[in-house]
PDB file of C-alpha atoms in Angstrom:
ATOM      1  CA  GLN A 625      89.525 107.012 105.720  1.00  0.00           C
ATOM      2  CA  VAL A 626      89.519 110.309 103.840  1.00  0.00           C
ATOM      3  CA  GLN A 627      88.579 110.116 100.162  1.00  0.00           C
ATOM      4  CA  LEU A 628      88.929 112.831  97.553  1.00  0.00           C
ATOM      5  CA  GLN A 629      87.241 113.068  94.161  1.00  0.00           C
ATOM      6  CA  GLU A 630      87.965 115.575  91.416  1.00  0.00           C
ATOM      7  CA  SER A 631      85.255 116.795  89.054  1.00  0.00           C
ATOM      8  CA  GLY A 632      85.084 119.247  86.184  1.00  0.00           C
ATOM      9  CA  PRO A 633      85.363 119.599  82.410  1.00  0.00           C
ATOM     10  CA  GLY A 634      87.876 117.399  80.634  1.00  0.00           C
ATOM     11  CA  LEU A 635      88.324 119.832  77.760  1.00  0.00           C
ATOM     12  CA  VAL A 636      89.062 123.549  77.985  1.00  0.00           C
ATOM     13  CA  LYS A 637      89.711 125.975  75.137  1.00  0.00           C
ATOM     14  CA  PRO A 638      92.939 127.988  75.014  1.00  0.00           C
ATOM     15  CA  SER A 639      92.776 131.351  76.836  1.00  0.00           C
ATOM     16  CA  GLN A 640      89.793 130.174  78.890  1.00  0.00           C
ATOM     17  CA  THR A 641      89.679 129.301  82.596  1.00  0.00           C
ATOM     18  CA  LEU A 642      90.082 125.755  83.865  1.00  0.00           C
ATOM     19  CA  SER A 643      87.786 125.003  86.811  1.00  0.00           C
ATOM     20  CA  LEU A 644      87.892 121.881  88.972  1.00  0.00           C
ATOM     21  CA  THR A 645      86.289 120.898  92.254  1.00  0.00           C
ATOM     22  CA  CYS A 646      87.460 118.353  94.808  1.00  0.00           C
ATOM     23  CA  THR A 647      84.890 116.746  97.086  1.00  0.00           C
ATOM     24  CA  VAL A 648      86.184 115.414 100.392  1.00  0.00           C
ATOM     25  CA  SER A 649      84.441 112.517 102.122  1.00  0.00           C
ATOM     26  CA  GLY A 650      85.226 110.507 105.233  1.00  0.00           C
ATOM     27  CA  GLY A 651      86.436 113.556 107.121  1.00  0.00           C
ATOM     28  CA  SER A 652      85.799 117.254 107.607  1.00  0.00           C
ATOM     29  CA  ILE A 653      87.585 119.772 105.432  1.00  0.00           C
ATOM     30  CA  SER A 654      87.562 122.034 108.482  1.00  0.00           C
ATOM     31  CA  ARG A 655      89.879 119.781 110.480  1.00  0.00           C
ATOM     32  CA  GLY A 656      92.866 121.647 111.745  1.00  0.00           C
ATOM     33  CA  ASP A 657      96.414 121.003 110.585  1.00  0.00           C
ATOM     34  CA  TYR A 658      95.374 119.923 107.098  1.00  0.00           C
ATOM     35  CA  TYR A 659      95.980 121.740 103.846  1.00  0.00           C
ATOM     36  CA  TRP A 660      93.867 120.962 100.789  1.00  0.00           C
ATOM     37  CA  SER A 661      96.009 120.787  97.700  1.00  0.00           C
ATOM     38  CA  TRP A 662      96.107 120.712  93.927  1.00  0.00           C
ATOM     39  CA  ILE A 663      98.914 118.961  92.046  1.00  0.00           C
ATOM     40  CA  ARG A 664      99.205 118.325  88.318  1.00  0.00           C
ATOM     41  CA  GLN A 665     101.106 115.972  86.038  1.00  0.00           C
ATOM     42  CA  PRO A 666     101.496 116.629  82.304  1.00  0.00           C
ATOM     43  CA  PRO A 667     101.336 113.460  80.188  1.00  0.00           C
ATOM     44  CA  GLY A 668     104.551 111.490  80.577  1.00  0.00           C
ATOM     45  CA  LYS A 669     106.073 114.044  82.963  1.00  0.00           C
ATOM     46  CA  GLY A 670     106.564 114.594  86.662  1.00  0.00           C
ATOM     47  CA  LEU A 671     104.476 116.094  89.444  1.00  0.00           C
ATOM     48  CA  GLU A 672     104.012 119.848  89.881  1.00  0.00           C
ATOM     49  CA  TRP A 673     102.508 121.423  92.998  1.00  0.00           C
ATOM     50  CA  ILE A 674      99.923 124.081  92.130  1.00  0.00           C
ATOM     51  CA  GLY A 675      98.931 125.273  95.591  1.00  0.00           C
ATOM     52  CA  TYR A 676      96.857 124.595  98.675  1.00  0.00           C
ATOM     53  CA  ILE A 677      94.317 126.139 100.987  1.00  0.00           C
ATOM     54  CA  TYR A 678      93.564 125.911 104.694  1.00  0.00           C
ATOM     55  CA  TYR A 679      89.926 125.632 105.751  1.00  0.00           C
ATOM     56  CA  SER A 680      90.088 129.233 106.998  1.00  0.00           C
ATOM     57  CA  GLY A 681      90.834 130.375 103.456  1.00  0.00           C
ATOM     58  CA  SER A 682      94.575 130.980 103.714  1.00  0.00           C
ATOM     59  CA  THR A 683      96.235 130.060 100.422  1.00  0.00           C
ATOM     60  CA  TYR A 684      99.717 129.129  99.252  1.00  0.00           C
ATOM     61  CA  TYR A 685     100.508 129.047  95.541  1.00  0.00           C
ATOM     62  CA  ASN A 686     103.366 127.875  93.325  1.00  0.00           C
ATOM     63  CA  PRO A 687     105.160 131.122  92.445  1.00  0.00           C
ATOM     64  CA  SER A 688     105.363 130.053  88.787  1.00  0.00           C
ATOM     65  CA  LEU A 689     101.558 129.798  88.560  1.00  0.00           C
ATOM     66  CA  LYS A 690     100.497 132.332  91.164  1.00  0.00           C
ATOM     67  CA  SER A 691      99.307 134.994  88.716  1.00  0.00           C
ATOM     68  CA  ARG A 692      96.814 132.580  87.140  1.00  0.00           C
ATOM     69  CA  VAL A 693      95.673 130.409  90.067  1.00  0.00           C
ATOM     70  CA  THR A 694      92.841 130.769  92.544  1.00  0.00           C
ATOM     71  CA  ILE A 695      92.028 128.078  95.106  1.00  0.00           C
ATOM     72  CA  SER A 696      88.904 128.434  97.216  1.00  0.00           C
ATOM     73  CA  VAL A 697      87.122 126.368  99.856  1.00  0.00           C
ATOM     74  CA  ASP A 698      83.449 125.730 100.626  1.00  0.00           C
ATOM     75  CA  THR A 699      83.284 124.196 104.080  1.00  0.00           C
ATOM     76  CA  SER A 700      79.504 123.787 103.908  1.00  0.00           C
ATOM     77  CA  LYS A 701      79.915 121.397 100.975  1.00  0.00           C
ATOM     78  CA  ASN A 702      83.218 119.894 102.150  1.00  0.00           C
ATOM     79  CA  GLN A 703      84.743 120.933  98.834  1.00  0.00           C
ATOM     80  CA  PHE A 704      87.619 122.992  97.550  1.00  0.00           C
ATOM     81  CA  SER A 705      88.155 124.290  94.039  1.00  0.00           C
ATOM     82  CA  LEU A 706      90.812 125.285  91.544  1.00  0.00           C
ATOM     83  CA  LYS A 707      90.625 127.969  88.885  1.00  0.00           C
ATOM     84  CA  LEU A 708      93.483 128.391  86.404  1.00  0.00           C
ATOM     85  CA  SER A 709      93.078 131.261  83.987  1.00  0.00           C
ATOM     86  CA  SER A 710      94.450 131.954  80.497  1.00  0.00           C
ATOM     87  CA  VAL A 711      95.234 128.299  79.848  1.00  0.00           C
ATOM     88  CA  THR A 712      97.429 127.064  77.006  1.00  0.00           C
ATOM     89  CA  ALA A 713      98.320 123.619  75.722  1.00  0.00           C
ATOM     90  CA  ALA A 714     101.096 123.529  78.340  1.00  0.00           C
ATOM     91  CA  ASP A 715      98.391 123.287  81.018  1.00  0.00           C
ATOM     92  CA  THR A 716      97.193 119.942  79.653  1.00  0.00           C
ATOM     93  CA  ALA A 717      97.696 117.503  82.514  1.00  0.00           C
ATOM     94  CA  VAL A 718      96.163 115.109  84.978  1.00  0.00           C
ATOM     95  CA  TYR A 719      95.035 117.251  87.897  1.00  0.00           C
ATOM     96  CA  TYR A 720      95.035 115.693  91.354  1.00  0.00           C
ATOM     97  CA  CYS A 721      93.569 116.984  94.569  1.00  0.00           C
ATOM     98  CA  ALA A 722      95.271 115.808  97.739  1.00  0.00           C
ATOM     99  CA  SER A 723      95.331 116.450 101.454  1.00  0.00           C
ATOM    100  CA  ARG A 724      98.520 117.602 103.167  1.00  0.00           C
ATOM    101  CA  GLY A 725      98.705 116.663 106.787  1.00  0.00           C
ATOM    102  CA  ARG A 726     101.200 115.533 109.366  1.00  0.00           C
ATOM    103  CA  THR A 727     101.614 113.189 112.287  1.00  0.00           C
ATOM    104  CA  GLY A 728     102.456 114.785 115.584  1.00  0.00           C
ATOM    105  CA  SER A 729     105.388 117.134 115.067  1.00  0.00           C
ATOM    106  CA  SER A 730     106.484 115.572 111.782  1.00  0.00           C
ATOM    107  CA  GLY A 731     106.754 117.534 108.597  1.00  0.00           C
ATOM    108  CA  TYR A 732     103.781 117.794 106.266  1.00  0.00           C
ATOM    109  CA  TYR A 733     103.148 115.296 103.501  1.00  0.00           C
ATOM    110  CA  PHE A 734     100.469 114.471 100.914  1.00  0.00           C
ATOM    111  CA  ASP A 735      98.658 111.558 102.515  1.00  0.00           C
ATOM    112  CA  TYR A 736      95.405 111.173 100.588  1.00  0.00           C
ATOM    113  CA  TRP A 737      95.001 111.677  96.852  1.00  0.00           C
ATOM    114  CA  GLY A 738      92.096 111.780  94.438  1.00  0.00           C
ATOM    115  CA  GLN A 739      92.220 109.504  91.407  1.00  0.00           C
ATOM    116  CA  GLY A 740      93.072 112.441  89.153  1.00  0.00           C
ATOM    117  CA  THR A 741      91.268 113.942  86.185  1.00  0.00           C
ATOM    118  CA  LEU A 742      92.740 114.629  82.754  1.00  0.00           C
ATOM    119  CA  VAL A 743      92.189 118.136  81.492  1.00  0.00           C
ATOM    120  CA  THR A 744      93.063 118.795  77.875  1.00  0.00           C
ATOM    121  CA  VAL A 745      93.508 122.318  76.566  1.00  0.00           C
ATOM    122  CA  SER A 746      92.564 122.385  72.914  1.00  0.00           C
ATOM    123  CA  SER A 747      90.352 124.307  70.538  1.00  0.00           C
TER     124      SER A 747
ATOM    125  CA  GLN B 107     114.164 121.320  85.418  1.00  0.00           C
ATOM    126  CA  SER B 108     113.173 120.181  88.895  1.00  0.00           C
ATOM    127  CA  VAL B 109     114.440 121.804  92.088  1.00  0.00           C
ATOM    128  CA  LEU B 110     115.107 118.338  93.534  1.00  0.00           C
ATOM    129  CA  THR B 111     117.313 116.122  91.369  1.00  0.00           C
ATOM    130  CA  GLN B 112     116.635 112.423  90.918  1.00  0.00           C
ATOM    131  CA  PRO B 113     118.147 109.947  88.466  1.00  0.00           C
ATOM    132  CA  PRO B 114     115.645 109.378  85.638  1.00  0.00           C
ATOM    133  CA  SER B 115     115.920 105.621  85.873  1.00  0.00           C
ATOM    134  CA  ALA B 116     117.028 102.767  88.109  1.00  0.00           C
ATOM    135  CA  SER B 117     116.832  99.016  87.809  1.00  0.00           C
ATOM    136  CA  GLY B 118     117.379  95.811  89.702  1.00  0.00           C
ATOM    137  CA  THR B 119     116.590  92.122  89.683  1.00  0.00           C
ATOM    138  CA  PRO B 120     114.112  90.438  92.034  1.00  0.00           C
ATOM    139  CA  GLY B 121     115.515  90.139  95.550  1.00  0.00           C
ATOM    140  CA  GLN B 122     118.107  92.861  95.032  1.00  0.00           C
ATOM    141  CA  ARG B 123     118.435  96.102  96.974  1.00  0.00           C
ATOM    142  CA  VAL B 124     118.199  99.346  95.043  1.00  0.00           C
ATOM    143  CA  THR B 125     118.552 102.947  96.131  1.00  0.00           C
ATOM    144  CA  ILE B 126     117.173 106.113  94.576  1.00  0.00           C
ATOM    145  CA  SER B 127     118.797 109.435  95.391  1.00  0.00           C
ATOM    146  CA  CYS B 128     117.271 112.900  95.696  1.00  0.00           C
ATOM    147  CA  SER B 129     119.575 115.895  95.755  1.00  0.00           C
ATOM    148  CA  GLY B 130     118.536 119.363  96.847  1.00  0.00           C
ATOM    149  CA  SER B 131     119.894 122.404  98.655  1.00  0.00           C
ATOM    150  CA  SER B 132     119.960 124.126 102.016  1.00  0.00           C
ATOM    151  CA  SER B 133     116.586 125.744 101.366  1.00  0.00           C
ATOM    152  CA  ASN B 134     114.761 122.441 100.960  1.00  0.00           C
ATOM    153  CA  ILE B 135     116.248 119.062 101.908  1.00  0.00           C
ATOM    154  CA  GLY B 136     118.957 120.698 104.001  1.00  0.00           C
ATOM    155  CA  SER B 137     116.413 122.230 106.371  1.00  0.00           C
ATOM    156  CA  LYS B 138     113.127 120.412 105.754  1.00  0.00           C
ATOM    157  CA  THR B 139     111.832 116.863 105.891  1.00  0.00           C
ATOM    158  CA  VAL B 140     111.626 114.719 102.754  1.00  0.00           C
ATOM    159  CA  ASN B 141     108.721 112.609 101.592  1.00  0.00           C
ATOM    160  CA  TRP B 142     108.651 109.861  98.962  1.00  0.00           C
ATOM    161  CA  TYR B 143     105.777 108.730  96.728  1.00  0.00           C
ATOM    162  CA  GLN B 144     105.276 105.674  94.545  1.00  0.00           C
ATOM    163  CA  GLN B 145     103.224 105.913  91.363  1.00  0.00           C
ATOM    164  CA  HIS B 146     102.166 103.008  89.203  1.00  0.00           C
ATOM    165  CA  PRO B 147     101.066 103.767  85.617  1.00  0.00           C
ATOM    166  CA  GLY B 148      97.616 105.298  85.377  1.00  0.00           C
ATOM    167  CA  THR B 149      97.198 105.681  89.124  1.00  0.00           C
ATOM    168  CA  ALA B 150      97.581 108.446  91.674  1.00  0.00           C
ATOM    169  CA  PRO B 151     100.817 108.715  93.661  1.00  0.00           C
ATOM    170  CA  LYS B 152     100.867 106.922  96.997  1.00  0.00           C
ATOM    171  CA  LEU B 153     102.729 108.099 100.102  1.00  0.00           C
ATOM    172  CA  LEU B 154     105.640 105.740 100.729  1.00  0.00           C
ATOM    173  CA  ILE B 155     107.905 107.510 103.232  1.00  0.00           C
ATOM    174  CA  TYR B 156     107.280 110.691 105.218  1.00  0.00           C
ATOM    175  CA  SER B 157     109.446 112.812 107.455  1.00  0.00           C
ATOM    176  CA  ASN B 158     112.658 111.377 105.923  1.00  0.00           C
ATOM    177  CA  SER B 159     112.322 107.835 107.216  1.00  0.00           C
ATOM    178  CA  GLN B 160     108.829 107.121 108.533  1.00  0.00           C
ATOM    179  CA  ARG B 161     106.635 104.512 106.890  1.00  0.00           C
ATOM    180  CA  PRO B 162     102.850 104.970 106.830  1.00  0.00           C
ATOM    181  CA  SER B 163     100.773 102.064 108.023  1.00  0.00           C
ATOM    182  CA  GLY B 164     100.596  99.373 105.363  1.00  0.00           C
ATOM    183  CA  VAL B 165     103.898 100.173 103.626  1.00  0.00           C
ATOM    184  CA  PRO B 166     106.215  97.130 103.771  1.00  0.00           C
ATOM    185  CA  ASP B 167     109.414  97.499 105.771  1.00  0.00           C
ATOM    186  CA  ARG B 168     111.314  96.680 102.566  1.00  0.00           C
ATOM    187  CA  PHE B 169     111.026 100.411 101.904  1.00  0.00           C
ATOM    188  CA  SER B 170     113.240 102.760 103.917  1.00  0.00           C
ATOM    189  CA  GLY B 171     114.292 106.380 103.698  1.00  0.00           C
ATOM    190  CA  SER B 172     117.233 108.408 104.931  1.00  0.00           C
ATOM    191  CA  LYS B 173     118.576 111.923 104.749  1.00  0.00           C
ATOM    192  CA  SER B 174     122.029 113.418 105.073  1.00  0.00           C
ATOM    193  CA  GLY B 175     122.788 117.072 104.525  1.00  0.00           C
ATOM    194  CA  THR B 176     121.139 118.216 101.310  1.00  0.00           C
ATOM    195  CA  SER B 177     120.471 114.722  99.948  1.00  0.00           C
ATOM    196  CA  ALA B 178     117.967 111.999 100.655  1.00  0.00           C
ATOM    197  CA  SER B 179     117.679 108.378  99.592  1.00  0.00           C
ATOM    198  CA  LEU B 180     114.983 105.783  99.202  1.00  0.00           C
ATOM    199  CA  ALA B 181     116.069 102.176  99.558  1.00  0.00           C
ATOM    200  CA  ILE B 182     114.066  99.159  98.457  1.00  0.00           C
ATOM    201  CA  SER B 183     115.304  95.775  99.631  1.00  0.00           C
ATOM    202  CA  GLY B 184     114.082  92.358  98.468  1.00  0.00           C
ATOM    203  CA  LEU B 185     112.974  93.905  95.176  1.00  0.00           C
ATOM    204  CA  GLN B 186     109.677  92.554  93.834  1.00  0.00           C
ATOM    205  CA  SER B 187     108.035  92.874  90.425  1.00  0.00           C
ATOM    206  CA  GLU B 188     105.270  95.029  91.890  1.00  0.00           C
ATOM    207  CA  ASP B 189     107.872  97.613  92.912  1.00  0.00           C
ATOM    208  CA  GLU B 190     108.218  98.591  89.258  1.00  0.00           C
ATOM    209  CA  ALA B 191     106.885 102.138  89.309  1.00  0.00           C
ATOM    210  CA  ASP B 192     107.856 105.804  89.315  1.00  0.00           C
ATOM    211  CA  TYR B 193     109.219 107.259  92.556  1.00  0.00           C
ATOM    212  CA  TYR B 194     109.168 110.938  93.525  1.00  0.00           C
ATOM    213  CA  CYS B 195     110.814 112.820  96.376  1.00  0.00           C
ATOM    214  CA  GLU B 196     109.211 115.984  97.759  1.00  0.00           C
ATOM    215  CA  ALA B 197     110.006 118.723 100.258  1.00  0.00           C
ATOM    216  CA  TRP B 198     109.112 122.282 101.190  1.00  0.00           C
ATOM    217  CA  ASP B 199     111.456 124.950  99.816  1.00  0.00           C
ATOM    218  CA  ASP B 200     111.979 128.062 101.931  1.00  0.00           C
ATOM    219  CA  SER B 201     113.417 130.110  99.056  1.00  0.00           C
ATOM    220  CA  LEU B 202     110.536 129.390  96.699  1.00  0.00           C
ATOM    221  CA  ASN B 203     108.053 129.331  99.588  1.00  0.00           C
ATOM    222  CA  GLY B 204     106.379 126.272  98.133  1.00  0.00           C
ATOM    223  CA  VAL B 205     106.383 122.520  97.700  1.00  0.00           C
ATOM    224  CA  VAL B 206     108.917 121.071  95.273  1.00  0.00           C
ATOM    225  CA  PHE B 207     109.118 117.612  93.735  1.00  0.00           C
ATOM    226  CA  GLY B 208     111.969 115.676  92.206  1.00  0.00           C
ATOM    227  CA  GLY B 209     111.674 114.856  88.524  1.00  0.00           C
ATOM    228  CA  GLY B 210     110.902 111.242  89.298  1.00  0.00           C
ATOM    229  CA  THR B 211     112.794 107.965  88.912  1.00  0.00           C
ATOM    230  CA  LYS B 212     111.422 105.113  86.844  1.00  0.00           C
ATOM    231  CA  LEU B 213     112.314 101.829  88.537  1.00  0.00           C
ATOM    232  CA  THR B 214     112.476  98.753  86.328  1.00  0.00           C
ATOM    233  CA  VAL B 215     112.538  95.255  87.796  1.00  0.00           C
ATOM    234  CA  LEU B 216     114.506  93.139  85.333  1.00  0.00           C
TER     235      LEU B 216
END
């Protein structure tokens, strides 16, 4: 059973860079056909996909966040990371890491999720 | 405003059957598979339905999904109190070249 765990600061100042890491256990981050993802949820609001990375380093970002987002992977540590630059109060949210895989020839879906971590942007 | 449109709320009494709709377009639901997630307060979303109508292991068969054209639906039969949660649909969008979610539907069991 794959498990994911987010870690990082819970408070970030406006204009600074938000940095989070997701540690994957119970499976290799280098497994094929899996994309390692970041998703966020502002308090009381819905889910927003931020982006994901393949173990080879290929990345896919939400066009609305693309200019500020960097997702990277460290296969030696079985971790992947998120950096979001120039944050404002609007970036305050619970940030989830999740795996996106599929079964056979099915479409992709988010099958395993971390518990989420609240990041507040405030001075 | 979400790319996929869901009703903000739905309700039903125990034992009833309720459906939650998810409306999209030809660039997402019309050409891609739809997934559904259940989220209880303070917890991470949980995969409920994938590939339009497939249930992951452990999800009760009370939950079912369907898709027709540019719309999808989640049906919950034999409603139980523990089904009270938020439900989200999700799909890939070819125009945006990214994953899109519905705005979520809050299900209340009366």
